[in-house]
Short mmCIF file of N, CA, C and O in Angstrom, two decimals:
data_model
loop_
_atom_site.label_atom_id
_atom_site.label_comp_id
_atom_site.label_asym_id
_atom_site.label_seq_id
_atom_site.Cartn_x
_atom_site.Cartn_y
_atom_site.Cartn_z
N GLN A 1 88.91 60.53 42.92
CA GLN A 1 89.61 61.16 41.82
C GLN A 1 90.93 61.74 42.31
O GLN A 1 91.04 62.13 43.47
N VAL A 2 91.92 61.75 41.43
CA VAL A 2 93.24 62.28 41.75
C VAL A 2 93.50 63.51 40.90
O VAL A 2 93.26 63.52 39.69
N GLN A 3 93.98 64.56 41.54
CA GLN A 3 94.41 65.76 40.84
C GLN A 3 95.89 65.98 41.11
O GLN A 3 96.36 65.78 42.22
N LEU A 4 96.63 66.38 40.07
CA LEU A 4 98.07 66.55 40.16
C LEU A 4 98.47 67.93 39.66
O LEU A 4 98.01 68.37 38.60
N VAL A 5 99.34 68.61 40.40
CA VAL A 5 99.82 69.93 40.01
C VAL A 5 101.33 69.95 40.13
O VAL A 5 101.88 69.83 41.23
N GLU A 6 102.02 70.12 38.98
CA GLU A 6 103.48 70.16 38.96
C GLU A 6 103.99 71.59 39.09
O GLU A 6 103.32 72.54 38.71
N SER A 7 105.23 71.70 39.56
CA SER A 7 105.92 72.97 39.60
C SER A 7 107.42 72.71 39.65
O SER A 7 107.85 71.58 39.86
N GLY A 8 108.22 73.75 39.45
CA GLY A 8 109.66 73.65 39.59
C GLY A 8 110.46 73.64 38.31
O GLY A 8 111.70 73.66 38.36
N GLY A 9 109.80 73.62 37.16
CA GLY A 9 110.51 73.64 35.90
C GLY A 9 111.15 74.99 35.65
O GLY A 9 110.88 75.98 36.34
N GLY A 10 112.02 75.04 34.66
CA GLY A 10 112.70 76.27 34.31
C GLY A 10 113.80 76.03 33.31
O GLY A 10 113.92 74.94 32.74
N SER A 11 114.61 77.05 33.09
CA SER A 11 115.75 76.98 32.17
C SER A 11 117.04 76.96 32.95
O SER A 11 117.21 77.72 33.91
N VAL A 12 117.95 76.09 32.54
CA VAL A 12 119.22 75.95 33.24
C VAL A 12 120.29 75.54 32.23
O VAL A 12 120.00 74.91 31.22
N GLN A 13 121.53 75.90 32.50
CA GLN A 13 122.63 75.47 31.66
C GLN A 13 123.03 74.04 32.00
O GLN A 13 122.77 73.55 33.09
N ALA A 14 123.65 73.37 31.04
CA ALA A 14 124.12 72.02 31.26
C ALA A 14 124.97 71.95 32.52
O ALA A 14 125.81 72.82 32.76
N GLY A 15 124.74 70.91 33.31
CA GLY A 15 125.43 70.75 34.58
C GLY A 15 124.68 71.30 35.77
O GLY A 15 125.06 71.04 36.91
N GLY A 16 123.60 72.03 35.51
CA GLY A 16 122.81 72.62 36.58
C GLY A 16 121.83 71.65 37.19
O GLY A 16 121.75 70.48 36.80
N SER A 17 121.04 72.15 38.14
CA SER A 17 120.09 71.33 38.87
C SER A 17 118.72 71.99 38.94
O SER A 17 118.59 73.22 38.90
N LEU A 18 117.69 71.15 39.03
CA LEU A 18 116.33 71.60 39.25
C LEU A 18 115.62 70.58 40.12
O LEU A 18 115.97 69.39 40.11
N ARG A 19 114.63 71.03 40.85
CA ARG A 19 113.79 70.14 41.65
C ARG A 19 112.34 70.34 41.27
O ARG A 19 111.80 71.43 41.44
N LEU A 20 111.72 69.29 40.76
CA LEU A 20 110.32 69.33 40.40
C LEU A 20 109.46 68.81 41.54
O LEU A 20 109.85 67.89 42.25
N SER A 21 108.28 69.39 41.68
CA SER A 21 107.32 68.96 42.69
C SER A 21 105.99 68.66 42.04
O SER A 21 105.63 69.27 41.03
N CYS A 22 105.26 67.73 42.62
CA CYS A 22 103.93 67.37 42.15
C CYS A 22 103.04 67.16 43.36
O CYS A 22 103.22 66.17 44.09
N VAL A 23 102.12 68.07 43.58
CA VAL A 23 101.19 67.97 44.70
C VAL A 23 99.96 67.20 44.24
O VAL A 23 99.33 67.56 43.24
N ALA A 24 99.65 66.13 44.96
CA ALA A 24 98.54 65.26 44.59
C ALA A 24 97.40 65.35 45.59
O ALA A 24 97.63 65.54 46.79
N SER A 25 96.19 65.21 45.10
CA SER A 25 95.02 65.02 45.94
C SER A 25 94.44 63.66 45.62
O SER A 25 94.46 63.23 44.47
N GLY A 26 93.96 62.97 46.63
CA GLY A 26 93.46 61.63 46.43
C GLY A 26 94.54 60.58 46.63
O GLY A 26 95.73 60.90 46.77
N TYR A 27 94.15 59.33 46.62
CA TYR A 27 95.07 58.22 46.88
C TYR A 27 95.90 57.89 45.65
O TYR A 27 95.37 57.73 44.55
N THR A 28 97.21 57.78 45.85
CA THR A 28 98.14 57.47 44.76
C THR A 28 99.02 56.30 45.17
O THR A 28 99.94 56.45 45.96
N ALA A 29 98.74 55.12 44.61
CA ALA A 29 99.52 53.93 44.91
C ALA A 29 100.82 53.88 44.11
O ALA A 29 101.84 53.41 44.60
N ASN A 30 100.75 54.34 42.87
CA ASN A 30 101.91 54.38 41.98
C ASN A 30 102.01 55.76 41.36
O ASN A 30 101.01 56.33 40.93
N MET A 31 103.23 56.29 41.30
CA MET A 31 103.44 57.59 40.70
C MET A 31 104.71 57.57 39.85
O MET A 31 105.60 56.73 40.07
N GLY A 32 104.78 58.48 38.91
CA GLY A 32 105.96 58.55 38.06
C GLY A 32 106.14 59.91 37.43
O GLY A 32 105.23 60.75 37.44
N TRP A 33 107.33 60.11 36.90
CA TRP A 33 107.65 61.30 36.11
C TRP A 33 107.94 60.88 34.68
O TRP A 33 108.70 59.93 34.44
N PHE A 34 107.32 61.57 33.75
CA PHE A 34 107.54 61.36 32.33
C PHE A 34 107.99 62.66 31.70
O PHE A 34 107.75 63.74 32.24
N ARG A 35 108.64 62.57 30.55
CA ARG A 35 109.01 63.76 29.81
C ARG A 35 108.78 63.55 28.33
O ARG A 35 108.79 62.42 27.83
N GLN A 36 108.56 64.65 27.64
CA GLN A 36 108.31 64.59 26.21
C GLN A 36 108.93 65.80 25.53
O GLN A 36 108.65 66.94 25.89
N ALA A 37 109.77 65.54 24.54
CA ALA A 37 110.35 66.58 23.71
C ALA A 37 109.54 66.68 22.43
O ALA A 37 108.88 65.71 22.02
N PRO A 38 109.55 67.84 21.75
CA PRO A 38 108.80 67.99 20.50
C PRO A 38 109.17 66.91 19.49
O PRO A 38 110.35 66.66 19.24
N GLY A 39 108.16 66.26 18.93
CA GLY A 39 108.39 65.23 17.94
C GLY A 39 108.80 63.89 18.50
O GLY A 39 109.04 62.95 17.72
N LYS A 40 108.89 63.76 19.80
CA LYS A 40 109.30 62.52 20.44
C LYS A 40 108.16 61.91 21.24
O LYS A 40 107.21 62.58 21.62
N GLU A 41 108.28 60.60 21.50
CA GLU A 41 107.32 59.91 22.34
C GLU A 41 107.52 60.30 23.80
O GLU A 41 108.63 60.61 24.22
N ARG A 42 106.45 60.26 24.54
CA ARG A 42 106.56 60.48 25.97
C ARG A 42 107.30 59.30 26.60
O ARG A 42 106.96 58.14 26.36
N GLU A 43 108.33 59.58 27.39
CA GLU A 43 109.15 58.54 27.97
C GLU A 43 109.16 58.61 29.49
O GLU A 43 109.13 59.69 30.08
N GLY A 44 109.22 57.45 30.11
CA GLY A 44 109.31 57.38 31.55
C GLY A 44 110.68 57.78 32.04
O GLY A 44 111.69 57.33 31.49
N VAL A 45 110.73 58.61 33.05
CA VAL A 45 111.98 59.07 33.64
C VAL A 45 112.25 58.36 34.96
O VAL A 45 113.35 57.86 35.19
N ALA A 46 111.26 58.31 35.83
CA ALA A 46 111.39 57.66 37.12
C ALA A 46 110.02 57.29 37.65
O ALA A 46 109.03 57.94 37.32
N GLY A 47 109.96 56.26 38.46
CA GLY A 47 108.72 55.83 39.06
C GLY A 47 108.91 55.45 40.51
O GLY A 47 110.01 55.08 40.92
N ILE A 48 107.83 55.54 41.27
CA ILE A 48 107.87 55.15 42.68
C ILE A 48 106.52 54.53 43.03
O ILE A 48 105.47 55.02 42.62
N SER A 49 106.55 53.44 43.77
CA SER A 49 105.34 52.74 44.16
C SER A 49 105.17 52.75 45.67
O SER A 49 106.14 52.95 46.41
N ARG A 50 103.94 52.49 46.08
CA ARG A 50 103.61 52.48 47.49
C ARG A 50 104.42 51.41 48.24
O ARG A 50 104.78 51.60 49.40
N ALA A 51 104.70 50.30 47.58
CA ALA A 51 105.34 49.17 48.24
C ALA A 51 106.77 48.86 47.81
O ALA A 51 107.56 48.37 48.62
N SER A 52 107.12 49.15 46.55
CA SER A 52 108.37 48.64 46.01
C SER A 52 109.47 49.67 45.76
O SER A 52 110.52 49.33 45.22
N GLY A 53 109.25 50.90 46.11
CA GLY A 53 110.31 51.89 45.99
C GLY A 53 110.46 52.51 44.62
O GLY A 53 109.48 52.64 43.89
N SER A 54 111.70 52.85 44.27
CA SER A 54 111.97 53.70 43.12
C SER A 54 112.63 52.96 41.96
O SER A 54 113.38 52.01 42.17
N SER A 55 112.36 53.45 40.75
CA SER A 55 112.99 52.95 39.53
C SER A 55 113.36 54.14 38.66
O SER A 55 112.72 55.19 38.73
N TYR A 56 114.37 53.95 37.79
CA TYR A 56 114.86 55.04 36.96
C TYR A 56 115.17 54.56 35.56
O TYR A 56 115.59 53.42 35.36
N ALA A 57 115.00 55.46 34.60
CA ALA A 57 115.49 55.21 33.26
C ALA A 57 117.01 55.21 33.29
O ALA A 57 117.63 55.94 34.07
N ALA A 58 117.62 54.39 32.44
CA ALA A 58 119.08 54.29 32.42
C ALA A 58 119.74 55.64 32.15
O ALA A 58 120.82 55.93 32.68
N SER A 59 119.09 56.48 31.35
CA SER A 59 119.67 57.75 30.96
C SER A 59 119.77 58.76 32.10
O SER A 59 120.52 59.73 32.01
N VAL A 60 119.01 58.55 33.18
CA VAL A 60 119.02 59.50 34.29
C VAL A 60 119.53 58.89 35.59
O VAL A 60 119.72 59.63 36.57
N LYS A 61 119.75 57.60 35.61
CA LYS A 61 120.19 56.92 36.82
C LYS A 61 121.51 57.51 37.31
O LYS A 61 122.44 57.69 36.54
N GLY A 62 121.56 57.82 38.59
CA GLY A 62 122.74 58.44 39.18
C GLY A 62 122.70 59.94 39.18
O GLY A 62 123.49 60.58 39.89
N ARG A 63 121.79 60.53 38.39
CA ARG A 63 121.66 61.98 38.33
C ARG A 63 120.34 62.47 38.91
O ARG A 63 120.28 63.55 39.49
N PHE A 64 119.27 61.69 38.75
CA PHE A 64 117.94 62.07 39.22
C PHE A 64 117.56 61.23 40.43
O PHE A 64 117.93 60.05 40.53
N THR A 65 116.78 61.83 41.32
CA THR A 65 116.26 61.12 42.48
C THR A 65 114.77 61.40 42.62
O THR A 65 114.36 62.56 42.70
N ILE A 66 113.97 60.33 42.65
CA ILE A 66 112.54 60.48 42.86
C ILE A 66 112.23 60.17 44.32
O ILE A 66 112.82 59.27 44.92
N SER A 67 111.33 60.93 44.90
CA SER A 67 110.93 60.70 46.28
C SER A 67 109.49 61.15 46.47
O SER A 67 108.95 61.90 45.66
N LYS A 68 108.89 60.68 47.55
CA LYS A 68 107.52 61.05 47.84
C LYS A 68 107.36 61.30 49.33
O LYS A 68 107.81 60.51 50.16
N ASP A 69 106.75 62.42 49.66
CA ASP A 69 106.39 62.74 51.02
C ASP A 69 104.93 62.34 51.19
O ASP A 69 104.03 63.04 50.73
N ASN A 70 104.70 61.20 51.82
CA ASN A 70 103.34 60.68 51.93
C ASN A 70 102.44 61.57 52.81
O ASN A 70 101.24 61.67 52.54
N ALA A 71 103.01 62.19 53.83
CA ALA A 71 102.23 63.06 54.69
C ALA A 71 101.68 64.26 53.92
O ALA A 71 100.56 64.70 54.16
N LYS A 72 102.49 64.78 52.99
CA LYS A 72 102.08 65.92 52.18
C LYS A 72 101.47 65.50 50.85
O LYS A 72 100.98 66.35 50.11
N ASN A 73 101.52 64.19 50.56
CA ASN A 73 101.04 63.66 49.29
C ASN A 73 101.68 64.41 48.12
O ASN A 73 101.00 64.82 47.18
N THR A 74 103.00 64.55 48.20
CA THR A 74 103.76 65.30 47.20
C THR A 74 104.90 64.46 46.65
O THR A 74 105.65 63.84 47.40
N LEU A 75 105.02 64.45 45.33
CA LEU A 75 106.08 63.75 44.63
C LEU A 75 107.15 64.74 44.21
O LEU A 75 106.83 65.86 43.80
N TYR A 76 108.42 64.32 44.27
CA TYR A 76 109.53 65.18 43.91
C TYR A 76 110.42 64.48 42.89
O TYR A 76 110.52 63.26 42.86
N LEU A 77 111.10 65.28 42.09
CA LEU A 77 112.16 64.78 41.23
C LEU A 77 113.32 65.75 41.33
O LEU A 77 113.26 66.87 40.81
N GLN A 78 114.37 65.32 42.03
CA GLN A 78 115.59 66.11 42.12
C GLN A 78 116.47 65.76 40.94
O GLN A 78 116.84 64.59 40.77
N MET A 79 116.81 66.74 40.13
CA MET A 79 117.59 66.53 38.92
C MET A 79 118.92 67.26 39.05
O MET A 79 118.94 68.48 39.26
N LYS A 80 120.01 66.52 38.91
CA LYS A 80 121.36 67.09 38.96
C LYS A 80 122.11 66.77 37.68
O LYS A 80 121.76 65.85 36.96
N ASP A 81 123.17 67.54 37.44
CA ASP A 81 124.00 67.37 36.25
C ASP A 81 123.13 67.26 34.99
O ASP A 81 123.26 66.34 34.19
N LEU A 82 122.26 68.23 34.84
CA LEU A 82 121.33 68.22 33.71
C LEU A 82 122.07 68.34 32.38
O LEU A 82 123.08 69.03 32.27
N LYS A 83 121.54 67.65 31.37
CA LYS A 83 122.10 67.63 30.05
C LYS A 83 121.09 68.15 29.04
O LYS A 83 119.88 68.09 29.29
N PRO A 84 121.54 68.66 27.89
CA PRO A 84 120.59 69.15 26.89
C PRO A 84 119.53 68.13 26.51
O PRO A 84 118.38 68.51 26.24
N GLU A 85 119.87 66.85 26.48
CA GLU A 85 118.90 65.82 26.14
C GLU A 85 117.83 65.61 27.21
O GLU A 85 116.87 64.88 26.98
N ASP A 86 117.99 66.25 28.37
CA ASP A 86 116.95 66.21 29.40
C ASP A 86 115.83 67.21 29.12
O ASP A 86 114.82 67.20 29.82
N THR A 87 116.02 68.06 28.14
CA THR A 87 115.03 69.08 27.80
C THR A 87 113.70 68.44 27.41
O THR A 87 113.66 67.47 26.66
N GLY A 88 112.61 68.99 27.92
CA GLY A 88 111.29 68.51 27.56
C GLY A 88 110.24 68.99 28.55
O GLY A 88 110.54 69.64 29.54
N MET A 89 109.01 68.65 28.24
CA MET A 89 107.91 68.90 29.17
C MET A 89 107.84 67.71 30.12
O MET A 89 107.75 66.56 29.67
N TYR A 90 107.89 67.98 31.39
CA TYR A 90 107.86 66.94 32.41
C TYR A 90 106.48 66.83 33.03
O TYR A 90 105.90 67.83 33.45
N TYR A 91 105.97 65.61 33.07
CA TYR A 91 104.63 65.35 33.58
C TYR A 91 104.67 64.42 34.77
O TYR A 91 105.40 63.43 34.78
N CYS A 92 103.86 64.72 35.75
CA CYS A 92 103.62 63.85 36.88
C CYS A 92 102.44 62.95 36.56
O CYS A 92 101.45 63.41 35.99
N ALA A 93 102.54 61.67 36.91
CA ALA A 93 101.48 60.71 36.65
C ALA A 93 101.19 59.88 37.89
O ALA A 93 102.07 59.66 38.72
N ALA A 94 99.95 59.40 38.00
CA ALA A 94 99.56 58.60 39.15
C ALA A 94 98.44 57.63 38.80
O ALA A 94 97.69 57.84 37.85
N GLU A 95 98.35 56.56 39.58
CA GLU A 95 97.22 55.66 39.52
C GLU A 95 96.95 55.11 40.91
O GLU A 95 97.84 55.05 41.74
N GLU A 96 95.71 54.69 41.15
CA GLU A 96 95.22 54.41 42.49
C GLU A 96 95.34 52.96 42.95
O GLU A 96 95.32 52.70 44.15
N ARG A 97 95.48 52.03 42.03
CA ARG A 97 95.44 50.62 42.39
C ARG A 97 96.76 50.13 42.97
O ARG A 97 97.84 50.45 42.45
N VAL A 98 96.67 49.36 44.06
CA VAL A 98 97.85 48.75 44.66
C VAL A 98 98.15 47.48 43.87
O VAL A 98 97.56 46.43 44.10
N ARG A 99 99.07 47.58 42.94
CA ARG A 99 99.43 46.48 42.05
C ARG A 99 100.76 46.77 41.39
O ARG A 99 101.21 47.93 41.38
N TRP A 100 101.37 45.74 40.82
CA TRP A 100 102.58 45.97 40.05
C TRP A 100 102.21 46.57 38.70
O TRP A 100 101.26 46.14 38.06
N ILE A 101 102.97 47.55 38.27
CA ILE A 101 102.80 48.12 36.95
C ILE A 101 104.16 48.25 36.28
O ILE A 101 105.20 48.27 36.94
N ASN A 102 104.15 48.34 34.95
CA ASN A 102 105.34 48.73 34.22
C ASN A 102 105.43 50.25 34.29
O ASN A 102 104.73 50.95 33.56
N TRP A 103 106.28 50.74 35.15
CA TRP A 103 106.30 52.17 35.45
C TRP A 103 106.65 53.03 34.23
O TRP A 103 106.34 54.22 34.20
N LYS A 104 107.30 52.44 33.24
CA LYS A 104 107.68 53.18 32.03
C LYS A 104 106.53 53.32 31.03
O LYS A 104 106.65 54.09 30.07
N ASP A 105 105.45 52.59 31.25
CA ASP A 105 104.34 52.58 30.31
C ASP A 105 103.32 53.64 30.72
O ASP A 105 102.64 53.51 31.73
N ALA A 106 103.22 54.68 29.92
CA ALA A 106 102.29 55.78 30.23
C ALA A 106 100.85 55.31 30.33
O ALA A 106 100.06 55.90 31.07
N ALA A 107 100.51 54.24 29.61
CA ALA A 107 99.14 53.73 29.61
C ALA A 107 98.74 53.15 30.96
O ALA A 107 97.55 52.94 31.21
N GLU A 108 99.69 52.87 31.83
CA GLU A 108 99.39 52.33 33.15
C GLU A 108 98.79 53.37 34.08
O GLU A 108 98.16 53.02 35.07
N TYR A 109 99.00 54.62 33.79
CA TYR A 109 98.59 55.70 34.69
C TYR A 109 97.25 56.30 34.28
O TYR A 109 96.98 56.47 33.09
N ASP A 110 96.46 56.62 35.29
CA ASP A 110 95.12 57.14 35.04
C ASP A 110 95.02 58.66 35.16
O ASP A 110 94.08 59.26 34.63
N TYR A 111 95.97 59.27 35.84
CA TYR A 111 95.91 60.70 36.10
C TYR A 111 97.22 61.37 35.73
O TYR A 111 98.30 60.82 35.95
N TRP A 112 97.11 62.57 35.18
CA TRP A 112 98.26 63.33 34.71
C TRP A 112 98.17 64.79 35.11
O TRP A 112 97.08 65.37 35.12
N GLY A 113 99.32 65.38 35.43
CA GLY A 113 99.38 66.80 35.63
C GLY A 113 99.48 67.53 34.31
O GLY A 113 99.57 66.92 33.24
N GLN A 114 99.47 68.85 34.35
CA GLN A 114 99.50 69.65 33.13
C GLN A 114 100.90 69.81 32.55
O GLN A 114 101.05 70.23 31.41
N GLY A 115 101.91 69.48 33.32
CA GLY A 115 103.28 69.53 32.85
C GLY A 115 104.03 70.77 33.29
O GLY A 115 103.44 71.82 33.53
N THR A 116 105.35 70.65 33.38
CA THR A 116 106.22 71.78 33.67
C THR A 116 107.44 71.68 32.76
O THR A 116 108.04 70.61 32.62
N GLN A 117 107.80 72.78 32.11
CA GLN A 117 108.85 72.77 31.10
C GLN A 117 110.23 72.82 31.73
O GLN A 117 110.50 73.64 32.61
N VAL A 118 111.11 71.94 31.25
CA VAL A 118 112.52 71.95 31.63
C VAL A 118 113.35 72.15 30.37
O VAL A 118 113.22 71.39 29.41
N THR A 119 114.17 73.19 30.36
CA THR A 119 115.02 73.49 29.22
C THR A 119 116.47 73.56 29.68
O THR A 119 116.81 74.35 30.56
N VAL A 120 117.31 72.74 29.06
CA VAL A 120 118.73 72.68 29.41
C VAL A 120 119.54 73.11 28.20
O VAL A 120 119.47 72.48 27.14
N SER A 121 120.29 74.18 28.34
CA SER A 121 121.08 74.71 27.24
C SER A 121 122.52 74.22 27.32
O SER A 121 123.04 73.90 28.40
N SER A 122 123.18 74.18 26.16
CA SER A 122 124.57 73.73 26.08
C SER A 122 125.51 74.77 26.65
O SER A 122 125.24 75.97 26.61
#
């Protein structure tokens, strides 16, 4: 079983930065960050796999960086130049199977953290 605990969310003005962390227990072959604003669908922000590296949504590419410390089994999302449209609840996700997945598809993931709120003001 995999357990995920996120931290690092908060409130920041547009142009600011935040770093999210997700501490995992258990084996995680694929991991990702998702976000959800009120009334909106949960959307993939970034993903990282055991074998194929990192992927990003077009809206965050160049501003966000996903990374994983395998020794600590911890996932990170460094967010820079934050915009109001980045506001939402951010969730860490993981699944155990070594396989290709569509990282943007929430249904691919078996485990989820409780979320950490990110609020970006104008």
